[in-house]
Tab-separated table of C-alpha atoms in Angstrom:
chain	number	residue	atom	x	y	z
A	1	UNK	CA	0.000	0.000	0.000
A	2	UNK	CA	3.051	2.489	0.827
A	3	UNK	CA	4.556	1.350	-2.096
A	4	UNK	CA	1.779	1.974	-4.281
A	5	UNK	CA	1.303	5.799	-2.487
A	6	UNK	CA	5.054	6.270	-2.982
A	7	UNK	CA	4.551	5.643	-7.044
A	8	UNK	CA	1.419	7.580	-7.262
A	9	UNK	CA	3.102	10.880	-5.768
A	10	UNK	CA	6.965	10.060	-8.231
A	11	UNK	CA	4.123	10.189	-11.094
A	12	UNK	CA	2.630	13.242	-9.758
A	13	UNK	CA	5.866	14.880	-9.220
A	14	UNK	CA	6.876	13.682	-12.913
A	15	UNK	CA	3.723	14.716	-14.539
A	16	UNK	CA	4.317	18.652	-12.400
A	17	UNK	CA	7.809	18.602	-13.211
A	18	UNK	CA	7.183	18.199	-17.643
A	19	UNK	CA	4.506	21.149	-16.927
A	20	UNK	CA	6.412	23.302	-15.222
A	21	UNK	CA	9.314	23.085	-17.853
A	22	UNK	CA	6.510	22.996	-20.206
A	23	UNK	CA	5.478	26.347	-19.113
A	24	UNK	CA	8.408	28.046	-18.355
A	25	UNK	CA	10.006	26.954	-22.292
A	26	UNK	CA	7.499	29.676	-23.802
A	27	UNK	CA	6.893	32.241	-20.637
A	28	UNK	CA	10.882	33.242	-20.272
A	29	UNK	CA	10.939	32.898	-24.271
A	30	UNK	CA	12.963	30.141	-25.209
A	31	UNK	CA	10.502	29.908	-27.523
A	32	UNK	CA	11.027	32.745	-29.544
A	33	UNK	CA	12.194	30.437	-32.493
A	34	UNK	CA	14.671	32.506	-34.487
A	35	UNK	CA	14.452	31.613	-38.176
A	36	UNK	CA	17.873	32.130	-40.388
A	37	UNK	CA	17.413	34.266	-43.488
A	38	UNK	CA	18.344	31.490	-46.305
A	39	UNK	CA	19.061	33.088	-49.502
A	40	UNK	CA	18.212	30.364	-52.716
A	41	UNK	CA	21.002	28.870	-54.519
A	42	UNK	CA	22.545	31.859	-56.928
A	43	UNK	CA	20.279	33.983	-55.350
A	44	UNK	CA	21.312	37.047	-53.260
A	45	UNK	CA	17.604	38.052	-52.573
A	46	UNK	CA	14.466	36.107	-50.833
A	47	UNK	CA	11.175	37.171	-49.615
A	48	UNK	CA	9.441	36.534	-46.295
A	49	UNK	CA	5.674	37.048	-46.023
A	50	UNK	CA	3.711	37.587	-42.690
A	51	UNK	CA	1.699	36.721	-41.089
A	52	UNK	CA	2.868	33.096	-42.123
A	53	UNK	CA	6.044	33.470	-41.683
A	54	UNK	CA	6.006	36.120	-39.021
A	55	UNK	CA	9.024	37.936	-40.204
A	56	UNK	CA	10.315	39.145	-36.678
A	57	UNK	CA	12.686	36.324	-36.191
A	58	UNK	CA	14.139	36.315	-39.341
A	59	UNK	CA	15.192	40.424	-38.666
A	60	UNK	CA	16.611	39.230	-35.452
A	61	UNK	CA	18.620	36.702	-36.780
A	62	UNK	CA	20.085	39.077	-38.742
A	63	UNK	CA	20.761	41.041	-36.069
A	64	UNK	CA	21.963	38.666	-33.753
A	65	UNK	CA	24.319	38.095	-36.785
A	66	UNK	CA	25.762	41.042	-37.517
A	67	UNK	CA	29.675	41.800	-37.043
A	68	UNK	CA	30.160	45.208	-37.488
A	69	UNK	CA	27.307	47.637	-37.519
A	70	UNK	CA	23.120	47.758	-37.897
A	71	UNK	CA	21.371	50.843	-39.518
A	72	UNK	CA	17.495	50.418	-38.927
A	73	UNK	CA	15.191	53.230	-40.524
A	74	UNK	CA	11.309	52.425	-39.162
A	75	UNK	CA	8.399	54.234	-39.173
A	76	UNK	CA	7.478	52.091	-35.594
A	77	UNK	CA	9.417	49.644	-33.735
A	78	UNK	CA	7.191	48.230	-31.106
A	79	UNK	CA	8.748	44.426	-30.405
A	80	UNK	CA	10.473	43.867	-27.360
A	81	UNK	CA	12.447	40.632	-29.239
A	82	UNK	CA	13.804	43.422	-31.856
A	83	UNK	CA	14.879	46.066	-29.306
A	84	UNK	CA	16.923	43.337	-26.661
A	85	UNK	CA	18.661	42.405	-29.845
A	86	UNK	CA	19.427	45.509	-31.296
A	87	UNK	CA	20.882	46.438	-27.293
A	88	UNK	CA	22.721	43.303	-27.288
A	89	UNK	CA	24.225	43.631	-30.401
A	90	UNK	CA	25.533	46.791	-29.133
A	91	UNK	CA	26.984	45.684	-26.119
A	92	UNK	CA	28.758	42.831	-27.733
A	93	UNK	CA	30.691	46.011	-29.960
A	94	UNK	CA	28.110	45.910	-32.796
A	95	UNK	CA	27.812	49.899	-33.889
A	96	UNK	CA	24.323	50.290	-33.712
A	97	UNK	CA	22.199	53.045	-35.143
A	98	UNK	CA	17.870	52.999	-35.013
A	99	UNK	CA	16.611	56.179	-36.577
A	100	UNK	CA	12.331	56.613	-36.101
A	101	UNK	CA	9.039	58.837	-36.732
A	102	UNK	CA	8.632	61.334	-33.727
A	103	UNK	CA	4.740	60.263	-33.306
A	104	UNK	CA	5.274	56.911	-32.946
A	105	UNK	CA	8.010	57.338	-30.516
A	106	UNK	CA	5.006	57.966	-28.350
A	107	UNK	CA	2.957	55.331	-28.647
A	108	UNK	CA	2.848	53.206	-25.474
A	109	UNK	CA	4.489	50.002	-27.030
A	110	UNK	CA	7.425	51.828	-28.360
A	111	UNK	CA	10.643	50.493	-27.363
A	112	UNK	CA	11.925	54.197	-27.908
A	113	UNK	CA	12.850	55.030	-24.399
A	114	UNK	CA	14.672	50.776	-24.394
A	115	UNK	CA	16.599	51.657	-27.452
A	116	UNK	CA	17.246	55.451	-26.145
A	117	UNK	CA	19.211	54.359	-22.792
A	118	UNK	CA	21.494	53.095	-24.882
A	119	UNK	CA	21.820	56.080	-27.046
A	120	UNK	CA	21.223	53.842	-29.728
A	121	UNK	CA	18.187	56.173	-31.221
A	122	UNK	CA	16.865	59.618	-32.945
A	123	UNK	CA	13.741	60.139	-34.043
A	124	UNK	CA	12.722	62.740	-36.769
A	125	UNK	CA	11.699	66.481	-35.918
A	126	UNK	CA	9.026	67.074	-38.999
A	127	UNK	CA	5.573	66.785	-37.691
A	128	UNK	CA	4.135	67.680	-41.495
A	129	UNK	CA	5.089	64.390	-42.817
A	130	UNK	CA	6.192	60.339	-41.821
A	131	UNK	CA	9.454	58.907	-41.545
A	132	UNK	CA	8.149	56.121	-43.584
A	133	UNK	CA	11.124	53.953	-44.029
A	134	UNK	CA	11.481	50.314	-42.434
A	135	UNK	CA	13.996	49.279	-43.658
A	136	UNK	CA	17.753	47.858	-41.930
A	137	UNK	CA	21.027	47.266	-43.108
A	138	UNK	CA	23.528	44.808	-41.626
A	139	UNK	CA	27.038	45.217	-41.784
A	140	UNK	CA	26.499	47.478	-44.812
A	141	UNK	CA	25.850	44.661	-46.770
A	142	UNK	CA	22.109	43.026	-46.291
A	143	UNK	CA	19.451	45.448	-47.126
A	144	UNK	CA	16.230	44.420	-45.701
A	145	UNK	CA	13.163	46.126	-46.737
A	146	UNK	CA	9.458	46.230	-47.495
A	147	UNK	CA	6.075	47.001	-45.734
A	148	UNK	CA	6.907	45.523	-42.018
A	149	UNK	CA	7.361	47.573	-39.419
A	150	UNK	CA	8.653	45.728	-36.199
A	151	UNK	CA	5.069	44.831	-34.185
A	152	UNK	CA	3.402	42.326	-33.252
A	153	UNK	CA	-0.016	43.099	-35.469
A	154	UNK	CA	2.930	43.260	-38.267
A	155	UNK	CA	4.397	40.031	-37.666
A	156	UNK	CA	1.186	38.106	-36.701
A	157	UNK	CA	-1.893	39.532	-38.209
A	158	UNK	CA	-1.233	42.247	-40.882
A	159	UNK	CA	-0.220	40.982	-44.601
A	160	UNK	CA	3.042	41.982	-45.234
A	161	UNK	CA	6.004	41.525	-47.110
A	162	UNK	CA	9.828	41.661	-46.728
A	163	UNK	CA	13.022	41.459	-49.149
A	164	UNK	CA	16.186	40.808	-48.291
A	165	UNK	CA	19.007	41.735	-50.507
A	166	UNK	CA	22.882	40.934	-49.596
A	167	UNK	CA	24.314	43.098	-52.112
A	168	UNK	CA	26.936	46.174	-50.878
A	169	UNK	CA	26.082	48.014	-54.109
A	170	UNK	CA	22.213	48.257	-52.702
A	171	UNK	CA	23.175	48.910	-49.532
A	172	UNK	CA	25.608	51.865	-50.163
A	173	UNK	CA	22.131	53.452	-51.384
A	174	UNK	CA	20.267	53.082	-48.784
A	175	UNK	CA	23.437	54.058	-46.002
A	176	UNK	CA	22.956	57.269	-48.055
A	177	UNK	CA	19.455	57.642	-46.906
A	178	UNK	CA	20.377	56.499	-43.474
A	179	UNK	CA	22.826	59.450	-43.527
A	180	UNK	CA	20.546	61.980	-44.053
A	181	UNK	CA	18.417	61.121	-41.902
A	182	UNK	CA	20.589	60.382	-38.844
A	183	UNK	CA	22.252	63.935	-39.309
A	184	UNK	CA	19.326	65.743	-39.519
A	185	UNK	CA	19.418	66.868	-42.863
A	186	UNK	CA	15.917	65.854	-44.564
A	187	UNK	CA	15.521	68.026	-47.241
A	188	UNK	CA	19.119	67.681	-48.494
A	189	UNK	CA	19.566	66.156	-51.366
A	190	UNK	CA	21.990	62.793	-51.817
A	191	UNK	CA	24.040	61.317	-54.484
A	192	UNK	CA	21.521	58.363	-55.614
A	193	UNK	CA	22.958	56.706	-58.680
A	194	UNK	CA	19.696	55.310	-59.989
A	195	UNK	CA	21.837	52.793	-61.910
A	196	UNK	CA	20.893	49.193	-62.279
A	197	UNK	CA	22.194	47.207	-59.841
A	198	UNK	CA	23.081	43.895	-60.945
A	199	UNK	CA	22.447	40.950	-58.261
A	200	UNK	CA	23.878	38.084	-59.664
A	201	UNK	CA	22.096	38.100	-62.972
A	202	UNK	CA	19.133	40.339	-61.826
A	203	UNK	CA	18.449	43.893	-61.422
A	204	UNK	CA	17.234	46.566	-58.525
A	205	UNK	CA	16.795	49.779	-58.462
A	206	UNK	CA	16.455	52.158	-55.433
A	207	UNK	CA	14.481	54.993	-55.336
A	208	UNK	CA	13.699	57.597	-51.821
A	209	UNK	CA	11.125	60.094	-51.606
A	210	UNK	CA	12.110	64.004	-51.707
A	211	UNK	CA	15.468	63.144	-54.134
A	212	UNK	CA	13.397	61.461	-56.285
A	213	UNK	CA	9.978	60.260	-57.873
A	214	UNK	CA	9.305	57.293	-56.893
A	215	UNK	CA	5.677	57.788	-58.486
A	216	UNK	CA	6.976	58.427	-61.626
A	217	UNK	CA	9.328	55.713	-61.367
A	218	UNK	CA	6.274	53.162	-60.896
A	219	UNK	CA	4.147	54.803	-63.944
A	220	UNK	CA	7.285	54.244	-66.063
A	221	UNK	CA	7.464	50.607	-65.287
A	222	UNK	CA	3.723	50.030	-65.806
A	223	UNK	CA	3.871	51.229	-69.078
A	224	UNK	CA	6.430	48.526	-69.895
A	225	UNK	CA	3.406	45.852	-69.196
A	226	UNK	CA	2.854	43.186	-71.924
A	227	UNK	CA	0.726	40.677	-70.310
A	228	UNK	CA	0.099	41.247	-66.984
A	229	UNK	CA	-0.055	43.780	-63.737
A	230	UNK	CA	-0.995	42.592	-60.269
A	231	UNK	CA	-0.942	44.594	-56.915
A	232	UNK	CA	-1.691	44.286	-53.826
A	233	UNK	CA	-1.664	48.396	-51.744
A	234	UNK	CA	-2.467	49.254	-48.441
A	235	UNK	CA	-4.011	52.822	-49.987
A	236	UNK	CA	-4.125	53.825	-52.993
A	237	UNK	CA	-4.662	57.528	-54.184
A	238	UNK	CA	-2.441	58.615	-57.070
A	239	UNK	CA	-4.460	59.561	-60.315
A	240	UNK	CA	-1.035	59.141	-62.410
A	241	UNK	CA	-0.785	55.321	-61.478
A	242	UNK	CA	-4.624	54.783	-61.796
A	243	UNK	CA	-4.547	55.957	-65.133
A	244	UNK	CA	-1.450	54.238	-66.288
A	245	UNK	CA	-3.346	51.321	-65.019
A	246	UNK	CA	-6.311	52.469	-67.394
A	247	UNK	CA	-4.114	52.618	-69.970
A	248	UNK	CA	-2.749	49.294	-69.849
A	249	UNK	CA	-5.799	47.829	-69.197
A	250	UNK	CA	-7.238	49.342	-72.271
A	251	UNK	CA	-4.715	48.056	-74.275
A	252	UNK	CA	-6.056	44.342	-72.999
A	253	UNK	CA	-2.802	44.032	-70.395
A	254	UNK	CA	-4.637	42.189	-67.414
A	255	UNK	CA	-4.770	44.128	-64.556
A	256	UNK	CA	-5.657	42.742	-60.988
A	257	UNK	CA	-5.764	43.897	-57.938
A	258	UNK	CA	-6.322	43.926	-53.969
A	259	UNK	CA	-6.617	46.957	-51.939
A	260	UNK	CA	-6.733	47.173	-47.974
A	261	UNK	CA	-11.088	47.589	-47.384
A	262	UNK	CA	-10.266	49.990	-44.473
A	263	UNK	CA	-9.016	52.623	-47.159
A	264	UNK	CA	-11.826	52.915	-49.162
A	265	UNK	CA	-12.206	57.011	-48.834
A	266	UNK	CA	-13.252	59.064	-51.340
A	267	UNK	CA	-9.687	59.884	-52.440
A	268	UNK	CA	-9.009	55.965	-52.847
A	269	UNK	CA	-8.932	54.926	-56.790
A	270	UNK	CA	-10.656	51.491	-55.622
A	271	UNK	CA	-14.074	52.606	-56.791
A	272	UNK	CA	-12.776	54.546	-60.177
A	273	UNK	CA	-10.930	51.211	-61.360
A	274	UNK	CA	-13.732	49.292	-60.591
A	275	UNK	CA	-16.337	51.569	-62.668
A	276	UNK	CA	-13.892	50.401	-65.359
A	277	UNK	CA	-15.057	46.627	-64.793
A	278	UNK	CA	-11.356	45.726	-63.623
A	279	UNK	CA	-10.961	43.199	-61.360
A	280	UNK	CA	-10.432	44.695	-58.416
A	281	UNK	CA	-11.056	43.461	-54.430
A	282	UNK	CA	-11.166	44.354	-51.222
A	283	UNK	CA	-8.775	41.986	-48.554
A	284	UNK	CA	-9.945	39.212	-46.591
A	285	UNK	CA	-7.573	39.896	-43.458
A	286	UNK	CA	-9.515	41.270	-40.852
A	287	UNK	CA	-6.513	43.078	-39.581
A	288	UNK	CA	-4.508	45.118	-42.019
A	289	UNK	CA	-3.457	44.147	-45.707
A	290	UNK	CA	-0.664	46.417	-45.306
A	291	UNK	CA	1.415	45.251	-48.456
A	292	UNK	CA	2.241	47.805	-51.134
A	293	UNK	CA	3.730	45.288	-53.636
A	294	UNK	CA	3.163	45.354	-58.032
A	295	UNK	CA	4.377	42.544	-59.702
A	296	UNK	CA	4.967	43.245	-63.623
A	297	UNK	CA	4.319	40.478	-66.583
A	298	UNK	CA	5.453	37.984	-63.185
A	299	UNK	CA	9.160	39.353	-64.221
A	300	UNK	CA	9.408	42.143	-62.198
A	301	UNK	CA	8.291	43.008	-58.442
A	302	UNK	CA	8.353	46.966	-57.237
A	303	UNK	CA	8.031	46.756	-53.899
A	304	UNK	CA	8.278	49.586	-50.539
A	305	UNK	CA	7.418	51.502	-47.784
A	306	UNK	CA	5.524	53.674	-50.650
A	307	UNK	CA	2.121	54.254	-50.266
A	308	UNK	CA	1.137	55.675	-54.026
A	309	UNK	CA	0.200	58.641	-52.539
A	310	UNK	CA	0.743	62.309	-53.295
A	311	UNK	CA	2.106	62.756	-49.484
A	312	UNK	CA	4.393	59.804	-49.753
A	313	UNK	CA	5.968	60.961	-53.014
A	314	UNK	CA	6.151	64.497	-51.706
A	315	UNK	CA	6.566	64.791	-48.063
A	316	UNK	CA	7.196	61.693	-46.407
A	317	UNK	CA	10.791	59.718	-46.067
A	318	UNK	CA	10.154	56.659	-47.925
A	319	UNK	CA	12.048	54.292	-50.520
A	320	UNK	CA	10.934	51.970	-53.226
A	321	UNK	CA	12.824	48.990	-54.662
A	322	UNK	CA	12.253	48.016	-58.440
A	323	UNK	CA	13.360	44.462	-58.694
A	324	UNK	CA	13.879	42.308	-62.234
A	325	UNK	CA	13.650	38.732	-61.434
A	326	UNK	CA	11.071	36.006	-62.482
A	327	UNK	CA	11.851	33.768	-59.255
A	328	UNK	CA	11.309	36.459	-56.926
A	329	UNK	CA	8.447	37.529	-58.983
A	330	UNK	CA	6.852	34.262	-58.632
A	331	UNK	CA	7.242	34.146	-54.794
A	332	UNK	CA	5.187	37.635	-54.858
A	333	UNK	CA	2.563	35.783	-57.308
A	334	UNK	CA	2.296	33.325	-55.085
A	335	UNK	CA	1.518	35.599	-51.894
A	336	UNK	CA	-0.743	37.824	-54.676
A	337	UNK	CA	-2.515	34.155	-55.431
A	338	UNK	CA	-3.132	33.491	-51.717
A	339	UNK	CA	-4.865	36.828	-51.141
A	340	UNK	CA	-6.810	36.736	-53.865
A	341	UNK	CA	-8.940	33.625	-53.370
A	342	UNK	CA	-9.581	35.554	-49.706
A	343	UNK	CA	-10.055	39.015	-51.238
A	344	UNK	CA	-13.585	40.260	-51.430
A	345	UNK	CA	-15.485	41.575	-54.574
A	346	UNK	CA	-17.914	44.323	-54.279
């Protein structure tokens, strides 16, 4: 009978022993599952896509990774997992520069006053427009950029995308931007080369709001449609890329795409296109679809922090990527795909 008491209460023990580790694996966050950025074979450029594949630990990763400096541009940083590595990274002699929007250093998640006692931090002093940007560049090397801004509604719940880009060429451009901005000097104007930029048989271009026009720079590339143009936009006002649109959807180019529902205004080009009879949809995500992504005759992707605004081409600090490559393409068709069946039509 003692014997049989004596087993019951090792099981017990056991049984509160595997929950307690249980437990305490994801509360102190050994969980957090880092994921490695893996570039494809000849490929120095992949895409990540949240919410599925969260995107946060892949940008810590990097981090984590990085030997010699990080340069992080974004509009919001809100994610305590970003911030400890960004501080870590610094204390382990990692030169470490974050550079954000002076509203959102406000906002009650911002990790703003985390990053700031490390004097690892400025924040913009123009309250007429965004710093936009969210983008970061390890070791002047890895450019990693696209619609994610470091929260948790970004990483779990809001569509978004990401490209990363190991290329020193690329990132040269965008430590140009990061210059500016870290010294205060927004209306300056910088040395962009608007060259191609070849990575490894494809092409990107940069482009940044104020020194150039990154509007213009998307009209031009629409107009080079043969077969096809599909998008996917968070908002979308600008009458000079609804009507190249209209143009190349007169001239029987098919034109698709999804906008975010919450955006609908009467400034929004959702309803104009769709007089038109082109398919157009509103997302499925109940949360944001906060992508601003065109992909081009599936050849070529143009993706950004760029709203197609007037304010984002004019006032705002944003940058836009114009990237010739049918595998990367088809990784954007596929997220495009995926949204679509979800999309609404109204």
């Amino acid at each position: 009978m003692d014997y049989r008491r004596m087993q019951s209460r090792d099981w017990r023990r056991l049984f509160l022993l595997i929950l307690f580790l249980f437990s305490l694996f994801f509360l102190c966050g050994c969980g957090e599952n880092l994921q490695p950025v893996v570039f494809p074979p000849k490929e120095p450029y992949v895409a990540y896509f949240s919410p599925q594949d969260s995107l946060y630990p892949h940008l810590v990763y990097l981090i984590q990774e990085a030997k010699e400096s990080v340069y992080a541009a974004f509009y919001k940083i809100e994610l305590k997992e970003v911030s400890r590595a960004l501080i870590e990274a610094h204390k382990r002699g990692v030169k470490v520069r974050v550079f954000t929007d002076d509203m959102t250093s406000w906002d009650k998640e911002s990790q703003f006053g985390e990053l700031n006692e490390f004097h690892l931090i400025k924040k913009d002093k123009d309250p007429e427009s965004l710093m936009h940007h969210k983008f970061c560049l390890i070791d002047e090397e890895i450019v990693w950029t696209g619609s994610f801004n470091p929260t948790s509604k970004g990483s779990f719940k809001e569509n978004n995308n990401v490209v990363v880009i190991k290329s020193r060429t690329l990132a040269t451009e965008f430590m140009k931007e990061f210059e500016k901005l870290w010294e205060g000097k927004p209306s300056s104007p910088a040395n962009f080369s608007h060259s191609q930029i070849s990575l490894n048989g494809a092409q990107a271009e940069a482009y940044f709001s104020l020194y150039d026009n990154p509007e213009e720079a998307i009209v031009k590339e629409l107009e080079k449609a043969k077969e096809s143009i599909h998008f996917a936009l968070f908002t979308f006002t600008s009458p000079e890329i609804a009507h190249a649109l209209i143009h190349k959807f007169a001239e029987n180019v098919e034109v698709k795409g999804i906008m975010e529902k919450e955006q609908d205004s009467s400034f929004s080009q959702y309803r104009s296109l769709k007089k038109l009879r082109m398919s157009i949809k509103e997302d499925g995500n109940f949360y944001f679809m906060h992508h601003k992504f065109f992909i081009i005759d599936k050849n070529i992707v143009i993706t950004r922090s760029f709203n197609p605004t007037w304010r984002a081409n004019y006032q705002n600090r944003e940058n836009l990527l114009i990237i010739q490559s049918s595998s990367l393409a088809a990784q954007y068709e596929e997220e495009f795909t995926r949204l679509w069946k979800e999309a609404i039509n109204r």
